[in-house]
PDB file of C-alpha atoms in Angstrom:
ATOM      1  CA  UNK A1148     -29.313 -62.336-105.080  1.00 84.00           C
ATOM      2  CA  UNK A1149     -31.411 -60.077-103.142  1.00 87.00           C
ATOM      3  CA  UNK A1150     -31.688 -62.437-100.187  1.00 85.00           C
ATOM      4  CA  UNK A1151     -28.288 -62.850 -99.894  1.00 85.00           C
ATOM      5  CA  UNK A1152     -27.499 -59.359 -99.802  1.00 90.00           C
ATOM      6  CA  UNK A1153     -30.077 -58.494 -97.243  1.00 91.00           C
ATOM      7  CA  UNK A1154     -28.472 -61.438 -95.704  1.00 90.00           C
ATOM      8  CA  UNK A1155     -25.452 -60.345 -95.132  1.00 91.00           C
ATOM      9  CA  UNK A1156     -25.230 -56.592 -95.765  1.00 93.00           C
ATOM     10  CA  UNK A1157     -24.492 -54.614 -92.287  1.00 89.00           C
ATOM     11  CA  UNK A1158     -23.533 -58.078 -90.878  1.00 90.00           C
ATOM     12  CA  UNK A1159     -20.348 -58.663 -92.663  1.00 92.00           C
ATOM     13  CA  UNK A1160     -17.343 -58.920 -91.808  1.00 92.00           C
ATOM     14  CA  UNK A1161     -14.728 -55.551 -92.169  1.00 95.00           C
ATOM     15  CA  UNK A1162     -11.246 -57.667 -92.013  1.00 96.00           C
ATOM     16  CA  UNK A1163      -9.592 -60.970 -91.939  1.00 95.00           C
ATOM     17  CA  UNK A1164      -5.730 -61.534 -92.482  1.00 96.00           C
ATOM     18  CA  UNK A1165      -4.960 -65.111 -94.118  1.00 95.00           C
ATOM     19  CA  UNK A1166      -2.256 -66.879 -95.246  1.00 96.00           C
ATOM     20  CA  UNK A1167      -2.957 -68.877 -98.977  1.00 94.00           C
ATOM     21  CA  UNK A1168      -0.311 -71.502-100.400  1.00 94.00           C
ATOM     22  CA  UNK A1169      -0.078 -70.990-104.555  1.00 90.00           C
ATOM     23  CA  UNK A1170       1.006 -73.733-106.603  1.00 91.00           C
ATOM     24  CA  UNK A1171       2.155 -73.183-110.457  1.00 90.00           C
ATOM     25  CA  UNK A1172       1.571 -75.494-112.647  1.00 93.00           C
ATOM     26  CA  UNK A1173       3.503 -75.785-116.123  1.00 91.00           C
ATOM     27  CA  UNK A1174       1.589 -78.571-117.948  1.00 90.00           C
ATOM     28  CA  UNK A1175       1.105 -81.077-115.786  1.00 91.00           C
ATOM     29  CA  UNK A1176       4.248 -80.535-113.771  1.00 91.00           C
ATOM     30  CA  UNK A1177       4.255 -78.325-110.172  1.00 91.00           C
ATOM     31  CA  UNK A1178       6.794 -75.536-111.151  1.00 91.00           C
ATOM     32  CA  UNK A1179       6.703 -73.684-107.731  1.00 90.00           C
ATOM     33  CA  UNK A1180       4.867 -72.905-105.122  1.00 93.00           C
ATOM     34  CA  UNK A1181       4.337 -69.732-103.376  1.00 92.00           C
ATOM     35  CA  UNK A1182       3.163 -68.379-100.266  1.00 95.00           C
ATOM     36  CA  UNK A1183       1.296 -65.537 -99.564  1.00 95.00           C
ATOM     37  CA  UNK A1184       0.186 -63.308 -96.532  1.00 97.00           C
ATOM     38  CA  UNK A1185      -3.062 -61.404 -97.138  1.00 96.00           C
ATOM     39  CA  UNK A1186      -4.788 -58.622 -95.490  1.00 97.00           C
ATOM     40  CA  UNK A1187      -8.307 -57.789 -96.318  1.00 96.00           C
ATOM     41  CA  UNK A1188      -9.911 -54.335 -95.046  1.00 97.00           C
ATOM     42  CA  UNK A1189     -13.568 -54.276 -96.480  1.00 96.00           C
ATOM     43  CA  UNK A1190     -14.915 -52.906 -99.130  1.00 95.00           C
ATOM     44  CA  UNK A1191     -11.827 -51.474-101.413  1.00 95.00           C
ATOM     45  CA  UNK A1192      -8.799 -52.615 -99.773  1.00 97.00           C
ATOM     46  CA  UNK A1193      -6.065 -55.406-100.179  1.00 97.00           C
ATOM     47  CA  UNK A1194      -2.804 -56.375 -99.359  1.00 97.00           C
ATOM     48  CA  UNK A1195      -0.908 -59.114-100.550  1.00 97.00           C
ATOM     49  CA  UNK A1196       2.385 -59.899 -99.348  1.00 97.00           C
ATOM     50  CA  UNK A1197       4.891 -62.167-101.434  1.00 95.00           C
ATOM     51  CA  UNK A1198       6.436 -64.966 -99.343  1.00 92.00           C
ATOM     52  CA  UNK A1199       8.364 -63.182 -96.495  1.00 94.00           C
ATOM     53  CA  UNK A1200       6.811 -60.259 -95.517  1.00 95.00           C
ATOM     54  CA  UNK A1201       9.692 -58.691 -93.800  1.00 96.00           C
ATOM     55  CA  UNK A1202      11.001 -58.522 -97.675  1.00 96.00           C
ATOM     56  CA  UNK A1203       8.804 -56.068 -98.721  1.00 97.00           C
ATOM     57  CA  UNK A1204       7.255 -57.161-101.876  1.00 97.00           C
ATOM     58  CA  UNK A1205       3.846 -56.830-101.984  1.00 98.00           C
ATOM     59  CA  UNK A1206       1.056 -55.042-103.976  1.00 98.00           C
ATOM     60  CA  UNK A1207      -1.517 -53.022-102.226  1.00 98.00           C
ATOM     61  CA  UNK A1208      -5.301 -52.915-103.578  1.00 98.00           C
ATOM     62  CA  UNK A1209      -6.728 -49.170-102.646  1.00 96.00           C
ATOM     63  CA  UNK A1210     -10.367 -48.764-104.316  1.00 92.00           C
ATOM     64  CA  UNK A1211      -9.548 -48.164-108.246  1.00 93.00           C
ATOM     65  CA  UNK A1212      -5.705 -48.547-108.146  1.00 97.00           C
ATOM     66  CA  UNK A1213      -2.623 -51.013-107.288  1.00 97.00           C
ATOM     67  CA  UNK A1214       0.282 -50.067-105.801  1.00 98.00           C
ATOM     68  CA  UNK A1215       3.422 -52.877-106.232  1.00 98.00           C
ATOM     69  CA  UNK A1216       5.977 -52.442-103.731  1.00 98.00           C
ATOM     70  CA  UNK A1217       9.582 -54.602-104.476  1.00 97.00           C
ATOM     71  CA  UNK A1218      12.074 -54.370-101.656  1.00 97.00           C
ATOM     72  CA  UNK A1219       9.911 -52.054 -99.902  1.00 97.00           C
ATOM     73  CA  UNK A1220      10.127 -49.931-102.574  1.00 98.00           C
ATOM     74  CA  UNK A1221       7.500 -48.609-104.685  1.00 98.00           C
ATOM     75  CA  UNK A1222       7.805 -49.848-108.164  1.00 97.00           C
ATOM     76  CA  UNK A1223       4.388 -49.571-110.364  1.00 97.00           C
ATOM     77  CA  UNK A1224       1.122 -47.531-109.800  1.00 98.00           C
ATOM     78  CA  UNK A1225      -1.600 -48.190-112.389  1.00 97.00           C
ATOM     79  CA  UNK A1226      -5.630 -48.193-112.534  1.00 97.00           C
ATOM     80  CA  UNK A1227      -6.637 -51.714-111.620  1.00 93.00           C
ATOM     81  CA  UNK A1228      -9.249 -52.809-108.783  1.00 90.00           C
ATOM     82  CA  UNK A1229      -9.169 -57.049-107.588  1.00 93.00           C
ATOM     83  CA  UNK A1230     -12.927 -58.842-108.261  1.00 90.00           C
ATOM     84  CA  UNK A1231     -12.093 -61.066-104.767  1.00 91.00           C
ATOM     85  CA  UNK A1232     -12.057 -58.306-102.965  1.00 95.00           C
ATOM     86  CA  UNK A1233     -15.925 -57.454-104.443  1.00 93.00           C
ATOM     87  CA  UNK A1234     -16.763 -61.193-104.142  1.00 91.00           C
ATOM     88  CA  UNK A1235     -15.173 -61.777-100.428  1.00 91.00           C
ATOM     89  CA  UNK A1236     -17.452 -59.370 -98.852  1.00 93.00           C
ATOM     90  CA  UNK A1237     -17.201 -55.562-100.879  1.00 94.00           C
ATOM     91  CA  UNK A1238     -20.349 -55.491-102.094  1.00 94.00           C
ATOM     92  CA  UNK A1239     -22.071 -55.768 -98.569  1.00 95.00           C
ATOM     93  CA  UNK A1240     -20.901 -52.344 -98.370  1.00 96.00           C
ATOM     94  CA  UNK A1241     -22.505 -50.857-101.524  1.00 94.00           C
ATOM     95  CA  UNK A1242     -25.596 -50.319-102.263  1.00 96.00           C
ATOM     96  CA  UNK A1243     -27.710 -53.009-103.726  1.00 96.00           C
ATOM     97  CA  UNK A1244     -28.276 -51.140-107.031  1.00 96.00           C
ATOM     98  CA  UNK A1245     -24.326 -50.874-107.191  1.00 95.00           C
ATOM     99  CA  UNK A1246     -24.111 -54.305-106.445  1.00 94.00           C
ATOM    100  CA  UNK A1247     -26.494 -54.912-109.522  1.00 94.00           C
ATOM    101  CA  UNK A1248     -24.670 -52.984-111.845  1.00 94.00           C
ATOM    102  CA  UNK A1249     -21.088 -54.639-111.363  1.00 92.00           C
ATOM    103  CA  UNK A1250     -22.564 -58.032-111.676  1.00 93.00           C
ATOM    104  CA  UNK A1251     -23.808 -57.171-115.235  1.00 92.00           C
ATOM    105  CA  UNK A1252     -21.083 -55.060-116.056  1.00 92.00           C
ATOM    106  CA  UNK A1253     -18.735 -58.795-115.292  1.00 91.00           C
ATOM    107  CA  UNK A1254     -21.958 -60.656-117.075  1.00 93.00           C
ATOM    108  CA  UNK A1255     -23.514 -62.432-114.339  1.00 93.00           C
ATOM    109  CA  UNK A1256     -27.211 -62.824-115.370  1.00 94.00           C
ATOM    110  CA  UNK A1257     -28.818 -62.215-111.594  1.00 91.00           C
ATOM    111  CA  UNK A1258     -32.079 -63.376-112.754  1.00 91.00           C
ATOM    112  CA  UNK A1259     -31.057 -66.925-112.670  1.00 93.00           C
ATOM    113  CA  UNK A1260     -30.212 -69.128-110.014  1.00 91.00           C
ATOM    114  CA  UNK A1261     -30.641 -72.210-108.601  1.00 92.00           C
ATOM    115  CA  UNK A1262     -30.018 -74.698-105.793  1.00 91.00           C
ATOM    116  CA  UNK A1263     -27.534 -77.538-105.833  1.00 94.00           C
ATOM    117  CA  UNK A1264     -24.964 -79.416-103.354  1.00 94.00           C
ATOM    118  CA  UNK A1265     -20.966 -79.049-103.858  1.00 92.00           C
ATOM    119  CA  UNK A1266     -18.479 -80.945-101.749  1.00 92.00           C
ATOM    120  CA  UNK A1267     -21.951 -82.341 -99.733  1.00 93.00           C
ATOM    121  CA  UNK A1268     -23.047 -78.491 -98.931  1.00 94.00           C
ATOM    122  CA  UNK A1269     -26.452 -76.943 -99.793  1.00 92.00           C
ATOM    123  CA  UNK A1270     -25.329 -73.937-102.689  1.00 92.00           C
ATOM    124  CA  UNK A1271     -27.090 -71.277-104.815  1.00 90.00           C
ATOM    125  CA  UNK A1272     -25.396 -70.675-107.931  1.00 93.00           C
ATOM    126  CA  UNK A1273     -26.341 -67.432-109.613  1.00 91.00           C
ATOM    127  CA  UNK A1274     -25.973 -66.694-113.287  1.00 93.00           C
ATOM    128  CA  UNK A1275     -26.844 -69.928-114.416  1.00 94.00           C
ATOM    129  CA  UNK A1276     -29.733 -71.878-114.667  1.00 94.00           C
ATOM    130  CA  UNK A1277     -29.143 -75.123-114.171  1.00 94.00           C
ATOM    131  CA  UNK A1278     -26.582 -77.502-114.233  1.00 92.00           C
ATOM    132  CA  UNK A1279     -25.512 -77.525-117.997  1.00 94.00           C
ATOM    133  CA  UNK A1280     -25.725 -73.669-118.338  1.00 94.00           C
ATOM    134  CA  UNK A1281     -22.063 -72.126-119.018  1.00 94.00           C
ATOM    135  CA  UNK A1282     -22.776 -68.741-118.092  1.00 93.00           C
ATOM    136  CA  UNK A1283     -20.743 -66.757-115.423  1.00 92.00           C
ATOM    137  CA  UNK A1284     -21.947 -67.426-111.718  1.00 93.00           C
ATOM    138  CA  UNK A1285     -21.451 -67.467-108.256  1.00 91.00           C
ATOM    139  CA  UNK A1286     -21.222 -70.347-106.289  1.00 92.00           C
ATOM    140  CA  UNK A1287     -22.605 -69.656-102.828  1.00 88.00           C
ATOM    141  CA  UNK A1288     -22.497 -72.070 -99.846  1.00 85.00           C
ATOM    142  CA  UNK A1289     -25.697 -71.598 -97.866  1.00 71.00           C
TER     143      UNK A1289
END
């Protein structure tokens, strides 16, 4: 975990827009799908616009609370933060010993790891220890 942070920490990244097609599944049947327009501005903040944009509805990620906006309108603030946000790229912008804490806070045991390949790409996985531990981890192209 420490390599990857010193990695990539004061390297990363501060934002990348990006459009994401949802599908919903009920059962085994596709229900809907769902477009949506996203705007990332590293390390607390996130937009996410439903569908059209020019609608308005969209909810708004801003450090420890989320704003939900419906016709442009604001609808709902509550206390809530967005782990991709964190895992995209957020924690390059903390300090290491932050960085540490959340991870066990969410249960990911950084003192194991290991390597593997996924879709034919070299990846660490940390959390687990090998391939038939369950814990939480983070799957890591390299």
């Amino acid at each position: 975990m420490k390599a990857l942070y010193a990695k990539n920490a004061g390297h990363w990244y501060q934002n990348m827009t990006f459009v994401q097609t949802k599908e919903v599944y009920r059962g085994d049947s596709l229900f809907r799908k769902a477009t949506w327009h996203e705007t990332l501005k590293l390390p607390y903040d996130l937009r996410i616009y439903f569908e059209d944009p020019a609608k308005g509805n969209f909810v708004l990620y801003k450090k420890d609370s989320v704003y939900r906006f419906q016709n442009k309108q604001l609808c709902n603030v509550a206390a809530d933060t967005n782990p991709f946000i964190f895992f995209i790229g957020g924690m390059y912008y903390q300090p290491f010993d932050s960085v540490l804490y959340y991870l066990a806070a969410k249960v990911y045991d950084v003192g194991k790891g290991y390597a593997t390949t996924w879709d034919g790409a070299p990846t660490y996985v940390i959390g687990r220890s090998n391939e038939s531990d369950s814990s939480n981890a983070i799957w890591v192209n390299t």
